[in-house]
Amino acid sequence: MTIPEQQPVQPAPQPAPRTYKARGRFFGMPIATLAIWASLYIASSAIPALPIPGMAGMITVNAIMTAISGMILGPAAAIANAAGGIVSMILFPYGFSAGPLGFLTVTLGGLVAGLLFANKWIPAAILELLIIGSWFINPQTWQTGMWMVPLPYTAIALLVIVIKPLRDWVRRSILTQHKVWMWPAVFLMCTVGHAAEFMTTNTMVNWMFHLSWQYWVPTLPYWIMIDTVVILASTIVGVGVLNGLKKARLPQFSDSLEK
Amino acid sequence: MMNINLKSQKSPFQKLDGRSKLVALAVIFTLVLLFSHWAYILGLLVLVMLIWWVARLPFNMIRDLFKFFLVIAVVILVVQIFFYPGTTNLFRISNPIRVIGFSGYITLEGILFGIAMVLRLVVIMIVAPLLVMTTPLPDLMLALVKLKVPYRFAFIMTTALSLLPSIQNHAAIIQQAQLCRGITYDGAGKFFAKLRASVALMVPLILGTFRDSQTLEIAMSSRAFGAPIKRTFLLESHFGVADYLILVFAILLLVGGIYLRARGFGAY
């Protein structure tokens, strides 16, 4: 009789530790905050500010929301802007000159500024180059003077993204909330967000309605004025909101950068 | 601030699944961008108006929308009429003005292309409201989730909509408070006055609502938002015969449109 070989006792399989991804957040921002932002976006789309001669729609206060969203929400601004943009486009179609694809413009505005603020400058630069490139792909833009259209603010935005000392200074001034330098830094960050939005809109409108240089070139000074006003207004709101959020210890993207 | 009506109109299209309507919307939008010939775009406009009529939607909404787009429609028309490089001269306006690229003639092609672009604008602008006016927003969100739009994204949209009345109340309270401090919101037509008032409104509004977001976040966490479980839905949607018919019609329309365009029809 042989004694059966004793099997080594197998330890009872331990249940794998249950891990939960932070599914209540996007890029470090709580979904609740993004929902609130989207709601604010929809509400601000209901405030028509200025009809735009020569383009479908009008500038609404949501242009300010798009410009400042990247600094407050980081890359997650793209998600909040897209959600708010889709709903407001359906409820208030006059604010979206690109029709049902209008939400893409505000998504890109938030994304480029958010990526820059999160110090992910390479994807931000690639997106900005794609936005500029998509303008020049259209044969319509090879006409007289059409190369000037992206110059005023989109080119500045690209410079802010790619020039390291400038980029670092802008981010540092906003993160540390420097009393003086925060203002020009927020202005430049708003420029990045707004430029990405309006250049995408311009490109889409140009593809849809085939507007020639006789429209774009003479109206360029007018657009520069409008964009300057929007960026300045965004700067005032942006500085106020960033200061207020910090003082009230409310959630903002810079919290996740500090962690 | 405008009041926002979140209720869809009673219409025969209300019972359709949101997915079939979204697909139909996407097809119409694609086709209107695919064609640049006025007759084809006019055909699409007739189709959209027919849907509008069958859905028993108010036509005065189109009139209201068109008020916003009248200026742009005129500008598009004028730019195309004067500067489209046509060959069939209709009548002479002046000598050629080379600096602005004007040939001196109004051409038939310019007029027709201008009309096509204005028709395109009209279709683009009235097709999206068609969807929302016939679809209750919760159904629309459900349709997006069923179309594999991430649940968390649909949640953001739904929550944003449900919070909207509360945010409008916040805004009204802030406006009243600021009215007491001399900030007026009634600068009709005055752009800078309106902008100034908007800036004064936005900072307290954003800060106030961000404070509320913390309550919402706690409420979500306490209900284990994002737990890895199979989700169930309060509302359900099912594809009916009418949905399949719409889907088939939309796909045929798209395939037909692409085929025509590939054969050189519908372009100008």
Coordinates of C-alpha atoms in Angstrom, one line a residue:
Chain A
M1 CA 0.0 0.0 0.0
T2 CA 1.4 3.2 -1.0
I3 CA 0.7 6.3 0.8
P4 CA -0.5 8.9 -1.6
E5 CA 1.8 11.7 -1.9
Q6 CA 0.6 14.6 0.0
Q7 CA -0.4 17.4 -2.2
P8 CA 1.0 20.7 -1.1
V9 CA -1.7 22.8 0.3
Q10 CA -2.6 25.5 -2.1
P11 CA -3.3 28.8 -0.5
A12 CA -6.9 29.9 -1.0
P13 CA -7.0 32.3 -4.0
Q14 CA -7.1 35.8 -2.7
P15 CA -9.8 37.9 -4.3
A16 CA -8.1 40.6 -6.4
P17 CA -8.2 43.9 -4.6
R18 CA -11.1 45.8 -6.0
T19 CA -9.9 49.0 -7.4
Y20 CA -12.1 51.8 -8.5
K21 CA -10.9 54.3 -11.0
A22 CA -11.8 57.8 -10.2
R23 CA -14.8 57.6 -12.6
G24 CA -16.4 60.7 -11.1
R25 CA -13.6 62.8 -12.7
F26 CA -12.3 63.8 -16.1
F27 CA -8.7 64.9 -16.3
G28 CA -8.8 65.6 -12.6
M29 CA -12.0 67.7 -12.7
P30 CA -15.1 66.4 -10.9
I31 CA -17.9 65.6 -13.3
A32 CA -20.3 67.7 -11.1
T33 CA -18.2 70.7 -11.8
L34 CA -18.1 70.0 -15.5
A35 CA -21.9 69.6 -15.5
I36 CA -22.2 73.0 -13.7
W37 CA -19.9 74.5 -16.3
A38 CA -21.9 73.1 -19.2
S39 CA -25.1 74.5 -17.6
L40 CA -23.5 77.9 -17.2
Y41 CA -22.5 77.6 -20.8
I42 CA -26.0 77.0 -21.9
A43 CA -27.3 79.8 -19.8
S44 CA -24.7 82.2 -21.2
S45 CA -25.7 81.2 -24.8
A46 CA -29.1 82.7 -24.0
I47 CA -27.6 86.1 -23.8
P48 CA -27.2 87.4 -27.3
A49 CA -24.6 90.2 -27.3
L50 CA -23.8 91.2 -30.8
P51 CA -25.1 90.3 -34.2
I52 CA -22.3 89.5 -36.6
P53 CA -22.7 91.1 -40.0
G54 CA -21.8 88.7 -42.7
M55 CA -21.8 85.6 -40.6
A56 CA -24.6 83.3 -39.5
G57 CA -25.3 83.9 -35.8
M58 CA -24.1 86.4 -33.2
I59 CA -21.5 86.7 -30.6
T60 CA -23.0 85.5 -27.3
V61 CA -21.5 85.6 -23.8
N62 CA -20.6 82.0 -24.3
A63 CA -17.5 83.2 -26.2
I64 CA -16.2 84.5 -22.9
M65 CA -16.9 81.1 -21.3
T66 CA -15.0 79.3 -24.0
A67 CA -12.0 81.6 -23.7
I68 CA -11.6 81.1 -19.9
S69 CA -12.6 77.5 -19.7
G70 CA -9.1 76.1 -20.3
M71 CA -7.7 77.9 -17.3
I72 CA -10.4 76.8 -15.0
L73 CA -11.1 73.3 -16.0
G74 CA -7.9 72.2 -17.9
P75 CA -8.3 69.8 -20.8
A76 CA -11.6 68.7 -19.3
A77 CA -12.9 72.0 -20.6
A78 CA -13.3 70.4 -23.9
I79 CA -15.9 67.9 -22.5
A80 CA -17.8 70.6 -20.6
N81 CA -17.8 72.9 -23.6
A82 CA -18.9 70.1 -25.9
A83 CA -21.8 69.1 -23.7
G84 CA -22.9 72.7 -23.2
G85 CA -22.3 73.5 -26.9
I86 CA -24.4 70.6 -28.1
V87 CA -27.4 71.5 -26.0
S88 CA -27.1 75.3 -26.6
M89 CA -26.7 74.7 -30.3
I90 CA -30.1 72.9 -30.3
L91 CA -31.8 75.4 -28.0
F92 CA -30.2 78.6 -29.4
P93 CA -29.1 77.9 -33.0
Y94 CA -28.3 81.6 -33.7
G95 CA -25.1 81.4 -31.7
F96 CA -23.6 78.8 -33.9
S97 CA -22.7 79.8 -37.4
A98 CA -21.4 76.3 -38.3
G99 CA -24.8 74.6 -37.7
P100 CA -24.9 71.2 -36.1
L101 CA -21.1 71.0 -36.0
G102 CA -20.9 74.2 -34.2
F103 CA -20.1 72.5 -30.9
L104 CA -16.7 71.4 -32.3
T105 CA -15.5 75.0 -32.3
V106 CA -16.1 75.5 -28.6
T107 CA -14.7 72.1 -27.8
L108 CA -11.4 72.9 -29.6
G109 CA -11.2 76.3 -27.9
G110 CA -11.4 74.6 -24.4
L111 CA -9.1 71.8 -25.4
V112 CA -6.2 73.8 -26.8
A113 CA -6.2 76.3 -23.9
G114 CA -6.7 73.4 -21.4
L115 CA -3.8 71.4 -22.8
L116 CA -1.6 74.4 -22.7
F117 CA -2.5 75.1 -19.1
A118 CA -1.8 71.5 -18.2
N119 CA 1.6 71.9 -19.8
K120 CA 0.9 69.5 -22.5
W121 CA 2.1 71.9 -25.1
I122 CA 2.9 69.4 -27.9
P123 CA -0.7 68.2 -28.4
A124 CA -1.8 71.8 -28.0
A125 CA 0.6 73.0 -30.7
I126 CA -0.4 70.1 -33.0
L127 CA -4.1 71.0 -32.6
E128 CA -3.4 74.7 -33.3
L129 CA -1.4 73.8 -36.4
L130 CA -4.2 71.5 -37.6
I131 CA -6.7 74.4 -37.1
I132 CA -4.5 76.8 -39.1
G133 CA -3.7 74.1 -41.7
S134 CA -7.4 73.3 -42.2
W135 CA -8.0 77.0 -43.1
F136 CA -5.3 76.8 -45.8
I137 CA -6.4 73.4 -47.3
N138 CA -9.4 75.2 -48.8
P139 CA -8.5 76.5 -52.3
Q140 CA -10.7 79.5 -51.5
T141 CA -8.0 80.7 -49.0
W142 CA -5.3 80.8 -51.7
Q143 CA -6.9 84.0 -53.0
T144 CA -5.6 87.6 -52.4
G145 CA -4.8 88.4 -48.8
M146 CA -6.6 85.4 -47.3
W147 CA -3.3 84.4 -45.6
M148 CA -3.9 87.4 -43.3
V149 CA -7.0 86.0 -41.7
P150 CA -5.4 83.7 -39.2
L151 CA -2.6 86.2 -38.4
P152 CA -4.0 88.5 -35.8
Y153 CA -4.7 86.1 -32.9
T154 CA -4.2 82.6 -34.1
A155 CA -0.5 83.2 -34.9
I156 CA -0.1 84.9 -31.5
A157 CA -1.7 81.8 -29.9
L158 CA 0.7 79.5 -31.7
L159 CA 3.6 81.6 -30.5
V160 CA 2.4 81.4 -26.9
I161 CA 2.2 77.6 -27.2
V162 CA 5.6 77.0 -28.8
I163 CA 7.9 79.5 -27.2
K164 CA 8.9 77.9 -23.9
P165 CA 9.9 81.0 -21.8
L166 CA 6.6 82.7 -22.8
R167 CA 4.5 79.6 -22.2
D168 CA 6.1 79.0 -18.8
W169 CA 5.7 82.6 -17.8
V170 CA 2.0 82.6 -18.7
R171 CA 1.4 79.4 -16.7
R172 CA 3.5 80.5 -13.7
S173 CA 1.8 83.9 -13.5
I174 CA -1.6 82.3 -13.5
L175 CA -0.8 79.5 -11.2
T176 CA 0.8 81.8 -8.6
Q177 CA -1.8 84.4 -9.2
H178 CA 0.7 87.2 -9.5
K179 CA -1.0 90.5 -8.8
V180 CA 0.3 92.3 -11.9
W181 CA 1.5 89.7 -14.4
M182 CA -1.6 87.6 -14.0
W183 CA -3.5 90.1 -16.2
P184 CA -1.4 89.8 -19.3
A185 CA -1.0 86.1 -18.7
V186 CA -4.7 85.6 -18.5
F187 CA -5.1 87.8 -21.6
L188 CA -2.7 85.5 -23.5
M189 CA -4.4 82.3 -22.3
C190 CA -7.8 83.7 -23.3
T191 CA -6.2 84.5 -26.7
V192 CA -5.3 80.9 -27.1
G193 CA -8.8 79.6 -26.2
H194 CA -10.6 82.2 -28.3
A195 CA -8.3 82.0 -31.3
A196 CA -8.8 78.2 -31.5
E197 CA -12.6 78.7 -31.3
F198 CA -12.9 81.5 -33.9
M199 CA -10.4 80.0 -36.3
T200 CA -12.3 76.7 -36.4
T201 CA -15.5 78.6 -36.9
N202 CA -13.9 80.6 -39.8
T203 CA -12.7 77.5 -41.4
M204 CA -16.1 75.7 -41.1
V205 CA -18.0 78.8 -42.4
N206 CA -15.6 79.1 -45.3
W207 CA -16.0 75.5 -46.3
M208 CA -19.8 75.7 -46.0
F209 CA -20.5 79.0 -47.7
H210 CA -17.5 79.6 -49.9
L211 CA -17.0 83.2 -48.9
S212 CA -14.3 84.8 -51.1
W213 CA -11.5 87.2 -50.1
Q214 CA -13.8 90.1 -50.9
Y215 CA -15.7 89.2 -47.8
W216 CA -12.8 88.1 -45.5
V217 CA -10.1 90.7 -46.2
P218 CA -12.1 94.0 -45.9
T219 CA -13.8 92.7 -42.7
L220 CA -10.6 91.7 -41.1
P221 CA -10.2 95.0 -39.0
Y222 CA -13.7 94.5 -37.8
W223 CA -13.0 90.9 -36.7
I224 CA -9.8 92.0 -34.9
M225 CA -11.8 94.6 -33.0
I226 CA -14.5 92.1 -32.0
D227 CA -11.9 89.5 -31.0
T228 CA -10.0 92.1 -28.9
V229 CA -13.2 93.0 -27.1
V230 CA -14.1 89.4 -26.4
I231 CA -10.6 88.6 -25.2
L232 CA -10.5 91.7 -23.0
A233 CA -13.9 90.9 -21.5
S234 CA -12.7 87.3 -21.0
T235 CA -9.6 88.5 -19.2
I236 CA -11.6 90.6 -16.8
V237 CA -14.0 87.7 -16.1
G238 CA -11.1 85.1 -16.0
V239 CA -9.0 87.0 -13.4
G240 CA -12.1 87.6 -11.3
V241 CA -13.1 84.0 -11.4
L242 CA -9.6 82.6 -10.8
N243 CA -9.1 84.8 -7.8
G244 CA -12.5 84.0 -6.4
L245 CA -12.1 80.3 -6.8
K246 CA -8.8 80.4 -5.0
K247 CA -10.1 82.5 -2.2
A248 CA -13.2 80.4 -1.7
R249 CA -11.2 77.1 -2.1
L250 CA -13.5 75.9 -4.8
P251 CA -12.5 73.3 -7.3
Q252 CA -10.3 74.3 -10.3
F253 CA -7.8 72.6 -12.5
S254 CA -4.7 74.2 -10.9
D255 CA -5.6 72.2 -7.7
S256 CA -4.8 68.9 -9.5
L257 CA -1.5 70.4 -10.8
E258 CA -0.4 71.3 -7.3
K259 CA -1.1 67.7 -6.2
Chain B
M1 CA -31.7 86.4 -20.1
M2 CA -34.0 84.4 -22.3
N3 CA -36.4 81.8 -20.8
I4 CA -35.6 78.4 -22.0
N5 CA -38.4 76.0 -23.0
L6 CA -37.2 72.5 -22.4
K7 CA -40.5 70.9 -23.5
S8 CA -40.8 69.4 -27.0
Q9 CA -43.9 70.0 -29.0
K10 CA -46.6 67.4 -29.4
S11 CA -46.0 65.8 -32.7
P12 CA -46.4 62.5 -34.5
F13 CA -42.6 62.3 -34.6
Q14 CA -42.4 62.4 -30.8
K15 CA -42.9 58.6 -30.5
L16 CA -40.0 57.8 -32.8
D17 CA -36.7 56.6 -31.3
G18 CA -34.2 59.4 -30.9
R19 CA -31.5 57.3 -32.7
S20 CA -33.5 57.2 -36.0
K21 CA -34.0 61.0 -35.8
L22 CA -30.3 61.6 -35.1
V23 CA -29.3 59.5 -38.1
A24 CA -31.8 61.4 -40.3
L25 CA -30.4 64.7 -39.1
A26 CA -26.9 63.6 -39.8
V27 CA -27.9 62.5 -43.3
I28 CA -29.6 65.7 -44.2
F29 CA -26.7 67.7 -42.9
T30 CA -24.2 65.6 -44.9
L31 CA -26.3 65.9 -48.1
V32 CA -26.7 69.7 -47.8
L33 CA -22.9 70.0 -47.6
L34 CA -22.4 67.5 -50.3
F35 CA -24.4 69.4 -52.9
S36 CA -23.7 72.9 -54.1
H37 CA -26.3 73.1 -56.9
W38 CA -29.4 75.2 -56.0
A39 CA -31.9 72.6 -57.3
Y40 CA -30.6 69.8 -55.1
I41 CA -30.4 72.0 -52.0
L42 CA -33.9 73.3 -52.7
G43 CA -35.0 69.6 -52.8
L44 CA -33.6 69.1 -49.4
L45 CA -35.2 72.3 -48.1
V46 CA -38.6 71.0 -49.4
L47 CA -38.0 67.7 -47.6
V48 CA -37.1 69.5 -44.3
M49 CA -40.2 71.8 -44.6
L50 CA -42.3 68.7 -45.3
I51 CA -41.1 67.1 -42.2
W52 CA -41.7 70.3 -40.3
W53 CA -45.3 70.3 -41.6
V54 CA -45.9 66.6 -40.9
A55 CA -44.5 67.1 -37.4
R56 CA -47.0 69.9 -36.9
L57 CA -44.3 72.3 -35.7
P58 CA -45.0 76.1 -35.7
F59 CA -43.7 77.8 -38.8
N60 CA -43.3 81.1 -37.0
M61 CA -40.2 79.6 -35.4
I62 CA -38.6 79.5 -38.9
R63 CA -39.6 83.1 -39.3
D64 CA -38.0 84.0 -36.0
L65 CA -34.8 82.1 -36.8
F66 CA -34.6 83.8 -40.2
K67 CA -34.7 87.2 -38.6
F68 CA -31.3 86.3 -37.1
F69 CA -29.9 85.1 -40.4
L70 CA -31.4 87.7 -42.7
V71 CA -28.2 89.9 -42.6
I72 CA -25.9 87.0 -43.3
A73 CA -28.2 85.7 -46.0
V74 CA -28.0 89.0 -47.7
V75 CA -24.2 89.2 -47.3
I76 CA -23.7 85.7 -48.7
L77 CA -26.0 86.5 -51.7
V78 CA -24.3 89.8 -52.4
V79 CA -20.7 88.4 -52.2
Q80 CA -21.5 85.5 -54.5
I81 CA -23.5 87.6 -57.0
F82 CA -20.8 90.2 -57.4
F83 CA -17.6 88.1 -57.0
Y84 CA -18.4 84.5 -58.2
P85 CA -16.4 83.8 -61.3
G86 CA -19.2 83.1 -63.7
T87 CA -19.2 83.0 -67.5
T88 CA -22.8 83.8 -68.5
N89 CA -23.0 87.6 -68.3
L90 CA -26.5 88.9 -67.5
F91 CA -26.0 92.6 -67.2
R92 CA -23.3 95.1 -66.9
I93 CA -22.9 97.2 -63.7
S94 CA -19.7 99.1 -64.3
N95 CA -16.2 98.8 -65.8
P96 CA -14.1 96.0 -64.3
I97 CA -12.7 96.9 -60.9
R98 CA -9.6 94.7 -60.7
V99 CA -8.6 95.9 -57.2
I100 CA -11.7 94.2 -55.7
G101 CA -11.9 91.4 -58.2
F102 CA -15.2 92.6 -59.8
S103 CA -15.6 91.8 -63.5
G104 CA -18.2 94.5 -64.0
Y105 CA -20.9 92.0 -64.8
I106 CA -23.5 90.1 -62.8
T107 CA -23.4 86.5 -64.0
L108 CA -26.1 83.8 -64.0
E109 CA -23.7 81.5 -62.2
G110 CA -23.1 84.0 -59.5
I111 CA -26.8 84.5 -58.8
L112 CA -27.5 80.7 -58.8
F113 CA -24.5 80.0 -56.6
G114 CA -25.6 82.7 -54.2
I115 CA -29.1 81.3 -54.0
A116 CA -27.7 77.8 -53.4
M117 CA -25.6 79.1 -50.5
V118 CA -28.5 80.9 -48.9
L119 CA -30.6 77.8 -49.2
R120 CA -27.9 75.8 -47.6
L121 CA -27.8 78.3 -44.7
V122 CA -31.5 77.9 -44.2
V123 CA -31.4 74.1 -44.2
I124 CA -28.5 74.0 -41.8
M125 CA -30.3 76.4 -39.4
I126 CA -33.7 74.8 -39.4
V127 CA -32.7 71.1 -39.3
A128 CA -31.3 71.0 -35.8
P129 CA -34.4 72.6 -34.1
L130 CA -36.5 70.0 -35.9
L131 CA -34.9 67.3 -33.8
V132 CA -35.2 69.0 -30.5
M133 CA -38.8 70.2 -31.1
T134 CA -39.9 66.6 -31.7
T135 CA -37.8 64.8 -29.1
P136 CA -38.1 65.3 -25.3
L137 CA -34.5 66.0 -24.1
P138 CA -34.3 62.9 -21.8
D139 CA -35.1 60.8 -24.8
L140 CA -32.4 62.5 -26.8
M141 CA -29.9 61.8 -24.0
L142 CA -31.0 58.2 -24.0
A143 CA -30.5 58.0 -27.7
L144 CA -27.0 59.3 -27.4
V145 CA -26.2 56.7 -24.7
K146 CA -27.6 54.0 -26.9
L147 CA -25.4 55.3 -29.7
K148 CA -22.5 54.5 -27.4
V149 CA -21.8 58.1 -26.4
P150 CA -20.0 57.7 -23.0
Y151 CA -22.5 57.6 -20.2
R152 CA -20.6 60.2 -18.2
F153 CA -20.8 62.6 -21.1
A154 CA -24.5 62.1 -21.4
F155 CA -24.8 62.6 -17.7
I156 CA -23.1 66.0 -18.0
M157 CA -25.5 67.1 -20.6
T158 CA -28.6 65.9 -18.7
T159 CA -27.4 67.4 -15.5
A160 CA -26.5 70.6 -17.2
L161 CA -30.1 70.8 -18.6
S162 CA -31.7 70.0 -15.3
L163 CA -29.6 72.6 -13.5
L164 CA -30.4 75.3 -16.0
P165 CA -33.5 76.7 -14.2
S166 CA -31.6 76.9 -11.0
I167 CA -28.8 78.8 -12.7
Q168 CA -31.3 81.2 -14.3
N169 CA -32.7 81.9 -10.9
H170 CA -29.2 82.6 -9.6
A171 CA -28.6 85.0 -12.4
A172 CA -31.9 86.8 -11.8
I173 CA -31.0 87.2 -8.1
I174 CA -27.6 88.6 -9.0
Q175 CA -29.1 90.9 -11.6
Q176 CA -31.6 92.3 -9.0
A177 CA -28.8 92.8 -6.5
Q178 CA -26.6 94.6 -9.0
L179 CA -29.5 96.7 -10.2
C180 CA -29.6 98.1 -6.7
R181 CA -25.9 99.0 -7.2
G182 CA -26.6 100.9 -10.5
I183 CA -25.7 98.2 -13.0
T184 CA -28.3 98.2 -15.7
Y185 CA -29.0 95.3 -18.0
D186 CA -31.4 97.2 -20.3
G187 CA -28.9 99.0 -22.5
A188 CA -30.8 98.0 -25.6
G189 CA -28.5 98.0 -28.6
K190 CA -25.6 99.3 -26.6
F191 CA -23.0 96.6 -27.1
F192 CA -20.5 97.8 -24.5
A193 CA -23.2 98.4 -21.9
K194 CA -24.4 94.9 -22.4
L195 CA -20.9 93.4 -22.3
R196 CA -20.1 95.3 -19.1
A197 CA -23.3 94.1 -17.5
S198 CA -22.6 90.5 -18.6
V199 CA -19.1 90.7 -17.1
A200 CA -20.5 91.9 -13.8
L201 CA -23.0 89.1 -13.8
M202 CA -20.7 86.3 -14.8
V203 CA -18.1 86.4 -12.0
P204 CA -20.6 86.0 -9.1
L205 CA -22.6 83.6 -11.1
I206 CA -19.7 81.2 -11.9
L207 CA -18.5 81.4 -8.3
G208 CA -21.9 80.8 -6.8
T209 CA -22.7 77.8 -9.0
F210 CA -19.3 76.3 -8.4
R211 CA -20.1 76.2 -4.7
D212 CA -23.2 74.2 -5.6
S213 CA -21.2 71.8 -7.6
Q214 CA -19.6 70.5 -4.4
T215 CA -23.0 69.5 -3.1
L216 CA -23.7 67.7 -6.3
E217 CA -20.3 66.0 -6.2
I218 CA -21.0 64.7 -2.7
A219 CA -24.5 63.5 -3.7
M220 CA -23.0 61.7 -6.7
S221 CA -20.3 60.0 -4.6
S222 CA -22.8 58.9 -2.0
R223 CA -24.7 57.1 -4.7
A224 CA -21.5 55.4 -6.0
F225 CA -21.4 57.3 -9.3
G226 CA -19.1 55.5 -11.7
A227 CA -19.2 52.1 -9.9
P228 CA -18.4 49.4 -12.4
I229 CA -21.8 47.8 -12.7
K230 CA -24.2 47.3 -15.5
R231 CA -26.4 50.4 -15.8
T232 CA -30.1 50.2 -16.1
F233 CA -32.3 53.0 -17.4
L234 CA -35.5 54.6 -16.1
L235 CA -36.6 55.3 -19.7
E236 CA -36.4 52.7 -22.4
S237 CA -36.5 53.2 -26.2
H238 CA -37.2 50.6 -28.8
F239 CA -36.9 50.7 -32.5
G240 CA -40.4 50.4 -34.1
V241 CA -41.4 49.9 -37.7
A242 CA -41.5 53.6 -38.4
D243 CA -37.9 53.9 -37.1
Y244 CA -36.7 51.2 -39.4
L245 CA -38.5 52.9 -42.3
I246 CA -36.8 56.2 -41.5
L247 CA -33.5 54.6 -41.2
V248 CA -33.8 52.8 -44.5
F249 CA -35.0 56.0 -46.2
A250 CA -32.1 58.0 -44.7
I251 CA -29.5 55.5 -45.8
L252 CA -31.0 55.3 -49.3
L253 CA -31.0 59.1 -49.5
L254 CA -27.3 59.2 -48.4
V255 CA -26.2 56.5 -50.8
G256 CA -28.2 58.1 -53.6
G257 CA -26.7 61.5 -52.8
I258 CA -23.1 60.1 -52.7
Y259 CA -23.7 58.2 -56.0
L260 CA -25.1 61.3 -57.7
R261 CA -22.2 63.4 -56.5
A262 CA -19.7 60.8 -57.6
R263 CA -21.3 60.9 -61.1
G264 CA -20.8 64.7 -61.2
F265 CA -24.4 65.8 -60.4
G266 CA -25.3 68.3 -57.7
A267 CA -22.1 70.4 -58.0
Y268 CA -21.8 73.8 -59.4

